[in-house]
Each structure stands twice: as C-alpha cells, then as structure tokens.
Short mmCIF file of C-alpha atoms in Angstrom, two decimals:
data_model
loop_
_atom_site.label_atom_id
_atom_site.label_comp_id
_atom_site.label_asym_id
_atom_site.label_seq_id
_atom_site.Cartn_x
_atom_site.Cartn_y
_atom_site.Cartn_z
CA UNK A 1 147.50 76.15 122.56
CA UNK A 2 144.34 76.59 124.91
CA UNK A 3 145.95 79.69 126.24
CA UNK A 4 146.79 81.40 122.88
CA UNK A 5 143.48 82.78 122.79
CA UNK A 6 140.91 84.45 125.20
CA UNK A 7 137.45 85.22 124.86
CA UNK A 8 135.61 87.64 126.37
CA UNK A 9 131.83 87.84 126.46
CA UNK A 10 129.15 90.48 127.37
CA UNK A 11 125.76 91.23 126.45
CA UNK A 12 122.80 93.78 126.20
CA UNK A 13 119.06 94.04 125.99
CA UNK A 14 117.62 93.90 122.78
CA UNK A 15 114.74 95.96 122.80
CA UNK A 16 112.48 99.43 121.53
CA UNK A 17 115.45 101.46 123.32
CA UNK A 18 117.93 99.90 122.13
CA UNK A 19 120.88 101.82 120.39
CA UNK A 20 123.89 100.12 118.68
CA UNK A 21 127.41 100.86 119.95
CA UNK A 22 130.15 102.38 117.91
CA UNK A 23 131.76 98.74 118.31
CA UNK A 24 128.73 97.07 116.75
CA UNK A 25 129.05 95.29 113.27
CA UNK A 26 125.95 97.85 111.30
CA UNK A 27 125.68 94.90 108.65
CA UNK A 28 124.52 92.90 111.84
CA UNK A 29 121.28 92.79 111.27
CA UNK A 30 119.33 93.90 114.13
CA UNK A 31 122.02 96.68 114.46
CA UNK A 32 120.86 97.32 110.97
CA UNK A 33 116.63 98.14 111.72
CA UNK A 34 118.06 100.32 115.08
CA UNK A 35 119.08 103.61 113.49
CA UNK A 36 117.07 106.25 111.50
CA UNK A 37 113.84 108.05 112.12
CA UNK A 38 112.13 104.59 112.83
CA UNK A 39 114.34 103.04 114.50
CA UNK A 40 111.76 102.77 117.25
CA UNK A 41 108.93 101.89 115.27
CA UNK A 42 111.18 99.23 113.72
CA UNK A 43 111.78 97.53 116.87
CA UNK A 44 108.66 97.53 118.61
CA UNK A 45 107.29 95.76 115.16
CA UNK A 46 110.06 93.33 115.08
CA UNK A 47 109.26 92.59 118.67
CA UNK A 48 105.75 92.16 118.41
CA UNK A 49 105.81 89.65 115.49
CA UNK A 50 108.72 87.53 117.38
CA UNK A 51 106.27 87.48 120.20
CA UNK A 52 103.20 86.70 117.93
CA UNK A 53 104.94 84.11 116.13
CA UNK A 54 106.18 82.25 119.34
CA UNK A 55 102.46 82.16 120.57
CA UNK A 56 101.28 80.71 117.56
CA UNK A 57 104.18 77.55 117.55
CA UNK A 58 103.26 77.31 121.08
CA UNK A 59 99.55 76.95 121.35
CA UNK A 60 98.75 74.23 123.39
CA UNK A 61 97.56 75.96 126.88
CA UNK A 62 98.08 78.97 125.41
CA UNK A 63 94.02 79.79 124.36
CA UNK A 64 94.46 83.74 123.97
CA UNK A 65 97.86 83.66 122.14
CA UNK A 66 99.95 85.51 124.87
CA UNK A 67 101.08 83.46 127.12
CA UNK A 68 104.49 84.03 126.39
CA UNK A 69 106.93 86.70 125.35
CA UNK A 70 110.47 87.09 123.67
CA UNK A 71 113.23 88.61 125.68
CA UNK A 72 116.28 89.14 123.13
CA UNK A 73 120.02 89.49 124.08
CA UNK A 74 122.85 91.15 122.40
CA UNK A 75 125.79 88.75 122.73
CA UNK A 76 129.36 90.22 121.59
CA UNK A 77 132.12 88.01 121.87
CA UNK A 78 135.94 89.80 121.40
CA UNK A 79 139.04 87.44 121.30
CA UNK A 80 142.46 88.33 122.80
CA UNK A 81 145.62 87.08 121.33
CA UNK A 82 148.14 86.53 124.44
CA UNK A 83 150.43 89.32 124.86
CA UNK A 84 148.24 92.00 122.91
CA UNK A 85 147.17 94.87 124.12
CA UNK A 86 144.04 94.81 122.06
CA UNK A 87 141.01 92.71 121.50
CA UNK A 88 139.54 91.94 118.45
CA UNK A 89 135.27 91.81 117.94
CA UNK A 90 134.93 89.03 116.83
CA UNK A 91 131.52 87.59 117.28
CA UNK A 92 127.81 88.84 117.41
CA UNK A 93 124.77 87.11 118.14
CA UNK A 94 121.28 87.04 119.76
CA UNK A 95 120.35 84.44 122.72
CA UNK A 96 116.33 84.35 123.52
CA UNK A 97 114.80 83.70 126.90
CA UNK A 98 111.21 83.13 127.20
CA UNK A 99 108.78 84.92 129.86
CA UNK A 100 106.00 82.30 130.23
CA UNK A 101 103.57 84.86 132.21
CA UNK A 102 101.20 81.88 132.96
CA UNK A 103 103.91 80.36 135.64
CA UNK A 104 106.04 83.95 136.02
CA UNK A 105 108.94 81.52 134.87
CA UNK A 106 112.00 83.00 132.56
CA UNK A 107 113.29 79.91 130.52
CA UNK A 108 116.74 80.36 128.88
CA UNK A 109 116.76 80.12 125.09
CA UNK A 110 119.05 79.33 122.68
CA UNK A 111 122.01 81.21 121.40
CA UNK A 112 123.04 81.72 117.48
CA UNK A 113 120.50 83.98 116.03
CA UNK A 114 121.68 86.46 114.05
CA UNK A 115 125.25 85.20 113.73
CA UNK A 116 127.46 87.48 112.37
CA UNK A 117 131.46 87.54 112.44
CA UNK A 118 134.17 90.01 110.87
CA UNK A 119 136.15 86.98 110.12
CA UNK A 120 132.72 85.46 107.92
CA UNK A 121 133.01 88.85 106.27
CA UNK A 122 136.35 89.05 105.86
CA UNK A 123 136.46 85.37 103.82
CA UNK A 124 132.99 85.88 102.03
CA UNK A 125 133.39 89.86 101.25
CA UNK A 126 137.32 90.42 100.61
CA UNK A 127 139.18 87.40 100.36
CA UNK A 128 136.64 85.14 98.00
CA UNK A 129 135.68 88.15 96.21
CA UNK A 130 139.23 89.01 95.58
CA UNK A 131 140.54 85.15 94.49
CA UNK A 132 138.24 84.98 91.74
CA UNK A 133 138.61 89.08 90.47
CA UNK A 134 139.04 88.50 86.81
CA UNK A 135 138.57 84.78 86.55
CA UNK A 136 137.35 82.72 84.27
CA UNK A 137 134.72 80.62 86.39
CA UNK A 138 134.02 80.26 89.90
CA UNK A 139 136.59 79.04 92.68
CA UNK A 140 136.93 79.25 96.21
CA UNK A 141 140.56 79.58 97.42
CA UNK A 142 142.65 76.99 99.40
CA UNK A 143 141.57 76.35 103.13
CA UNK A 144 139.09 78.59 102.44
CA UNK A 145 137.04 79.12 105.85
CA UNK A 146 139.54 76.96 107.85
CA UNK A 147 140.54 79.62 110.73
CA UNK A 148 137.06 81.18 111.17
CA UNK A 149 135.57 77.36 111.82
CA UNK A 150 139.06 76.31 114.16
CA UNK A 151 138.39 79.73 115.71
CA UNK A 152 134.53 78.97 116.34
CA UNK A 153 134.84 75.74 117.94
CA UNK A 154 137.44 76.53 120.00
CA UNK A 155 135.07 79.52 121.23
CA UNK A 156 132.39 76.91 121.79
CA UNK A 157 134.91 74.67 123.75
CA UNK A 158 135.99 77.46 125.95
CA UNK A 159 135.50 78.02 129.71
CA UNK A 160 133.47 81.44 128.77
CA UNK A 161 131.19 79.60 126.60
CA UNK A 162 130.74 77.14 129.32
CA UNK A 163 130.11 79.06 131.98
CA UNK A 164 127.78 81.46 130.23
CA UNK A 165 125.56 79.19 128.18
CA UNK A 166 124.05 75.93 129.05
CA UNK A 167 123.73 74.07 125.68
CA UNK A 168 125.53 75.11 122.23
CA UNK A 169 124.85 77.53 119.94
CA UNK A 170 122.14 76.91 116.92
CA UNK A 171 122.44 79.11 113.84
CA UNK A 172 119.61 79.13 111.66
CA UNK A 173 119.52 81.10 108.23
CA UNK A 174 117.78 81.65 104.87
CA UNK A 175 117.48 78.59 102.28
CA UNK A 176 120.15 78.93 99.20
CA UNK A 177 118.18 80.12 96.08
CA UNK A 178 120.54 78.52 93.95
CA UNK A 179 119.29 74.64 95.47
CA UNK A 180 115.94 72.71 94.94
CA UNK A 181 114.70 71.44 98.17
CA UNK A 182 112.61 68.15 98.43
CA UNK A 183 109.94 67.81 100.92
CA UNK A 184 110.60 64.42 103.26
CA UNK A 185 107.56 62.64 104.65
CA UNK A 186 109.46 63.19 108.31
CA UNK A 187 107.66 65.56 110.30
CA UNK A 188 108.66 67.08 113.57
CA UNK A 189 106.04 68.42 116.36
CA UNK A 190 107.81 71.87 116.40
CA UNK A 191 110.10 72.58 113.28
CA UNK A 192 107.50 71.04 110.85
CA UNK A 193 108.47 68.98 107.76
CA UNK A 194 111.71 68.24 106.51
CA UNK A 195 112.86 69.22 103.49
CA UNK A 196 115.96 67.86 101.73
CA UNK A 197 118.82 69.64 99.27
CA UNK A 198 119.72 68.36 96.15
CA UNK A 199 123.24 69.48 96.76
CA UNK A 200 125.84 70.79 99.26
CA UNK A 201 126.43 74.73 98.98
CA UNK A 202 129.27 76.61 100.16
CA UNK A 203 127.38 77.88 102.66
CA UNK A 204 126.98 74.67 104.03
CA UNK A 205 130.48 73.90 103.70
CA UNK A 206 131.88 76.56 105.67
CA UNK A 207 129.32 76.19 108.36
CA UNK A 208 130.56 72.22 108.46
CA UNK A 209 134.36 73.84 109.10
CA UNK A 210 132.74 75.66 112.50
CA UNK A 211 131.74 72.02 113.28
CA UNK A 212 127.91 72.29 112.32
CA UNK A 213 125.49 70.28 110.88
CA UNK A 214 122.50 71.09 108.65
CA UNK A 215 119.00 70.27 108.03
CA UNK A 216 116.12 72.16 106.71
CA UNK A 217 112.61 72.36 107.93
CA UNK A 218 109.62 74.05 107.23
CA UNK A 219 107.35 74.67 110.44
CA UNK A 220 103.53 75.07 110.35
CA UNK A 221 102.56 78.38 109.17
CA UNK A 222 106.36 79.50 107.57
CA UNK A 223 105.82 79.48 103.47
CA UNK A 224 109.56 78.29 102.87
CA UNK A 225 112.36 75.82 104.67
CA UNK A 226 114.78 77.23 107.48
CA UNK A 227 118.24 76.25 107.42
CA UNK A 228 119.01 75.11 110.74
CA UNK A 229 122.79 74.59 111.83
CA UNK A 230 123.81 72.84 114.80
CA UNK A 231 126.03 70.73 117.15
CA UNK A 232 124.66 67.19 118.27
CA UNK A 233 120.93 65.81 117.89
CA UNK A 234 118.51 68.89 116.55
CA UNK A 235 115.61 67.24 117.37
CA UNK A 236 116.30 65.66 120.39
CA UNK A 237 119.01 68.21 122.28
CA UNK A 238 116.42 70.85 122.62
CA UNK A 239 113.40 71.34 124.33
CA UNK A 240 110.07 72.10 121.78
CA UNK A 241 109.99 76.16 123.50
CA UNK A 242 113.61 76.66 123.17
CA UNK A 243 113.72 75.58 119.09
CA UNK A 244 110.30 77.95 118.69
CA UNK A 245 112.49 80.87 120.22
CA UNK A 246 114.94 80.40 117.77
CA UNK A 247 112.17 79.89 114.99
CA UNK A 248 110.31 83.09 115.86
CA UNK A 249 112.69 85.01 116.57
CA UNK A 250 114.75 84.09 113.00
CA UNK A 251 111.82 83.60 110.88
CA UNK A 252 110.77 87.23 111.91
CA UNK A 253 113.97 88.46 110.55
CA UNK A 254 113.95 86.71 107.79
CA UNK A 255 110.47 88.28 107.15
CA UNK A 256 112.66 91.39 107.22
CA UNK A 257 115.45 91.09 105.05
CA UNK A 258 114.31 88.25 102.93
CA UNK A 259 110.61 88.90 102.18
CA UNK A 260 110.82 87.07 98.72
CA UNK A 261 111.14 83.90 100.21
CA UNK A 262 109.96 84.09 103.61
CA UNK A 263 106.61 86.51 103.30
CA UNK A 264 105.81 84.96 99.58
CA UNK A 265 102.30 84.70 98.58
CA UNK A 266 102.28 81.16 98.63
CA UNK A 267 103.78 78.52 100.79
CA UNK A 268 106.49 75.83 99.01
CA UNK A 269 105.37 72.58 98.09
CA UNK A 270 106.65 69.32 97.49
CA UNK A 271 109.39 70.52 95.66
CA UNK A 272 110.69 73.94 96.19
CA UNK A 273 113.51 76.35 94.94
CA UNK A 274 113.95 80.02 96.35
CA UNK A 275 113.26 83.03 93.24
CA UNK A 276 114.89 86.29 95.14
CA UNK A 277 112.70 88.24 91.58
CA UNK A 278 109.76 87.11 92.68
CA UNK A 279 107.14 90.02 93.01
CA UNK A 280 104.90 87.97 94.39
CA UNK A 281 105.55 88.80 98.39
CA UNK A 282 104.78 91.06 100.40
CA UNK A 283 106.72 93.33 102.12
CA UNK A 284 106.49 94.38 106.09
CA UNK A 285 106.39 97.83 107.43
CA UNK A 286 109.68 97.78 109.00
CA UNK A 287 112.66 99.70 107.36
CA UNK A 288 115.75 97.43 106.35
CA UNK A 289 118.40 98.71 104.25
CA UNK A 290 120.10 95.55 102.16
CA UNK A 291 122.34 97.78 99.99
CA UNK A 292 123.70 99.35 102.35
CA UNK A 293 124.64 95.97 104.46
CA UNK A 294 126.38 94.68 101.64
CA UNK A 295 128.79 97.68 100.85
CA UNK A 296 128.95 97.56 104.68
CA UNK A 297 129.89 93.96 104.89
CA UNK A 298 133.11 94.68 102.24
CA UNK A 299 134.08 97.36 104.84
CA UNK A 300 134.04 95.25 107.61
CA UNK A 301 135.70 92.30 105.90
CA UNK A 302 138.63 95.14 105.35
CA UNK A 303 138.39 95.73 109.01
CA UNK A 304 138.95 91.97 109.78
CA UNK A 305 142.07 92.45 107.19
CA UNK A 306 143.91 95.24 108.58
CA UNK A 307 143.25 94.68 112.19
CA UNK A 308 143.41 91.12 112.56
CA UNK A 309 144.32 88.78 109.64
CA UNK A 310 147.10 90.88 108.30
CA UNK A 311 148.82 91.94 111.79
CA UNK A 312 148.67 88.13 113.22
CA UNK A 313 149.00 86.29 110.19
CA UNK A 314 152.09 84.01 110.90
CA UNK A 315 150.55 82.98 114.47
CA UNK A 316 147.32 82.48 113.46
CA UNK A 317 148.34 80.25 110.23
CA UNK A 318 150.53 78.08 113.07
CA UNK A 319 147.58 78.49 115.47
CA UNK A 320 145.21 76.77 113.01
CA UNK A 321 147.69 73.81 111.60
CA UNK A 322 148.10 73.39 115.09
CA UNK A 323 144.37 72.86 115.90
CA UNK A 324 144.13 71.02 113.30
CA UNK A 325 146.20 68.34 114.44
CA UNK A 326 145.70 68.17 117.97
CA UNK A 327 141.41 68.32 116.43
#
C-alpha cells in the first residue's frame, strides 16, 4: 500500500513580490490578498503585522520590539497515483522560519498555516452541500471525510514529509460561531488561557479523521480563542518561538478574513461565543475578497471531482478500507 501513492513537495517565498501560480488554489488564502491593484500593499501589511505580532509574544530580550522577523513559505504538496501520468495538487500550506537578528540565527518554524486542500473542498463545498440539497434537516453523509484524513496521515507518515520537515504539522483556525467557549483557569506562557467547547463540531470531527487533536487558547493580547490542531503534546512538543510563529502569523490572517471575531472591539471573557453580525470590529486596510473565495471554493471542490475523486474512485475507495485496516 505504501507505494500506491507518492508525494511530491516544493515550496516558494512568501513575500511583497510574490505572485500566485496558475496551479495555486485562489480560495487559499494568502493566494487570495496577492492579486489586484494592491496586491503589494496587501502583502507588505500582512507582513508587517506578522512581524509586529511575533515581537510582541516574544518580548523578553527583545526591548525595541524587533528583534525578530517572519520569513513565510509556500508549501504545495501534489500526490501521484502509481502508474499515472499526472499528479494531482493536493495540498497547500505555509511553514514559518524565524530571523532572530540579535544572534543572525534562522530557526525553522512550524508547518500548517493556512491549510488548504481540494479534497477539504471537495467534501465541504460539493459533496456535503450536495447530500443534504433539498433535505429536511441537517446530515453529513456516510464516511464523510474518511479519505481526505487516511490521505493526510499517510502524507505526514511519508519519507517526503520526513525528510523535509522536522516535527509535524500544526493547523490552527478560527473558533466555530455556532459553540460557547468556557475560559479554563490553565494558562500557558505562550498560547495564553485555555478555553473549553461546550460541544464537538464537525469541524473538529473531520480534523480528528486527519489524526488531529484540538484545543483552544486565547494568547495575551488576541480578543478571541484560536483553534489549534495538532499531533502529540501541544504544549510540550514545541518550542515557545516556534508556537508564536504559528500564532502571529495565523492570528494576522485571521485579522484579515475574520475581523468580527478576531479585530472585535472587545476581548472575550469568561464565557464567550463568536457573532460573525457583529459591527462592533474593526476592519484592517488590507483587501480580502470572502465572496469570491467561497464561489471559488465550490469550483475547486468540482476540480477535486472531475480530476481526482471521479477518475480514481474504485482505487481510492480500496485504498482507504485498506488503510483503514492495516491503521
């Protein structure tokens, strides 16, 4: 089974010049502030708040706030089925590494940010969309997320992940609006207080098929929890200035794309729930189009259909019963 797939992995910078390829998911989100007449302007302000953000988590010895910068990576992952002539994008993300200009030292980050899959769209934006078309009541269909979480670990697993990243991937995203989130008196150095969910989302559900764990924290100076999902021991797997990579670098974003919640007015308190109609936020000065990444993410889900569910459907269906035993 091990050599039914392939992956193959390469990367780019991330910064002001930065220009997304014709092979680049557009409803990735980065890929998404890169294009139009700002594009430029766009990414030297995302930059600049990652950077400002990571000096502020990272304070001790650090008395002028620069001591550090962001450098961001584009990570594309494409899988090859054995005996095709084609690969198939399949993954996007960002990896940080962190310029501490004090010592001249580059530190590896951590890679997840920004995860974004055709597969993810294909289940979220075709196939659940499509199950419950003209239904009475919500539903989600039967092994729903299975393949993309089989087909995530085994990327983690494999001898390009190894040899191209030191420790596994953390994916850290926006808090559900639909849950209420209580505040735990366990407090952590770097990612802040803990909050805790009143229930399990799908969300988190299809995240725990990729083999991933969640918790949510709120760090000093964020106004609402981060989802954090993960392999292993959060707190203790990472090093403080690899977590407040990922935390500047996602909070920024999140800034972006999901300024109700994450540049409200006010910060949550002991009990908090996300309102997406809140006018109470502010927005930044960098240009993000939502409505088009969700008409976007349909198209790409389609994509996913035609080019890789549809066309490989018998092997991959045996592929992931397969997994699933030998798992």
């Amino acid at each position: 089974m091990s050599n039914e797939f392939s992956f193959s992995i390469k990367s780019i910078c991330f910064d002001e010049h930065y220009v997304p390829s014709d092979s680049t998911r557009i409803t990735t989100n980065f890929a998404n502030l890169a294009r139009g007449e700002r594009r430029q302007q766009n990414l030297r302000n995302t930059l600049t708040m990652i950077n400002d953000r990571f000096n502020s988590l990272a304070h001790w010895d650090n008395p002028d706030a620069n001591r550090y910068s962001v450098e961001l990576e584009i990570v594309s992952v494409d899988i090859q089925i054995e005996g095709q002539a084609n690969a198939f994008p399949s993954i996007e993300v960002l990896k940080t590494n962190i310029i501490d200009h004090k010592t001249n030292e580059r530190i590896e980050g951590l890679v997840g940010n920004n995860f974004s899959s055709y597969v993810r769209d294909y289940d979220f934006s075709v196939l659940l969309l499509e199950h419950n078309k003209n239904r009475q009541g919500f539903s989600i269909p039967e092994n729903f997320g299975e393949l993309h979480g089989r087909l995530f670990q085994h990327f983690v697993k494999s001898d390009a992940y190894q040899r191209q990243f030191k420790k596994r991937p953390v994916i850290c995203l926006s808090v559900s609006d639909s849950k209420v989130y209580q505040r735990s008196t366990n407090q952590h150095p770097v990612l802040g207080f803990e909050y805790l969910p009143n229930e399990s989302s799908l969300t988190e559900q299809y995240f725990n098929k990729m083999g991933l764990n969640v918790r949510y924290f709120m760090p000093a100076g964020c106004v609402a929890p981060l989802a954090f999902y993960f392999f292993g021991d959060l707190l203790n797997d990472y090093s403080n200035l690899e977590l407040i990579g990922t935390i500047s670098t996602m909070e920024t974003f999140q800034k972006i794309y999901r300024p109700e919640i994450y540049n409200a007015h006010a910060a949550a308190g002991q009990r908090y729930q996300a309102d997406l109609k809140s006018q109470q936020h502010s927005l930044t000065k960098i240009v993000y189009d939502r409505e088009e990444r969700s008409k976007l993410a349909i198209q790409q889900g389609k994509f996913a259909e035609e080019h890789f569910i549809k066309p490989h459907k018998a092997f991959l269906e045996q592929w992931s019963a397969n997994f699933s035993q030998s798992a």
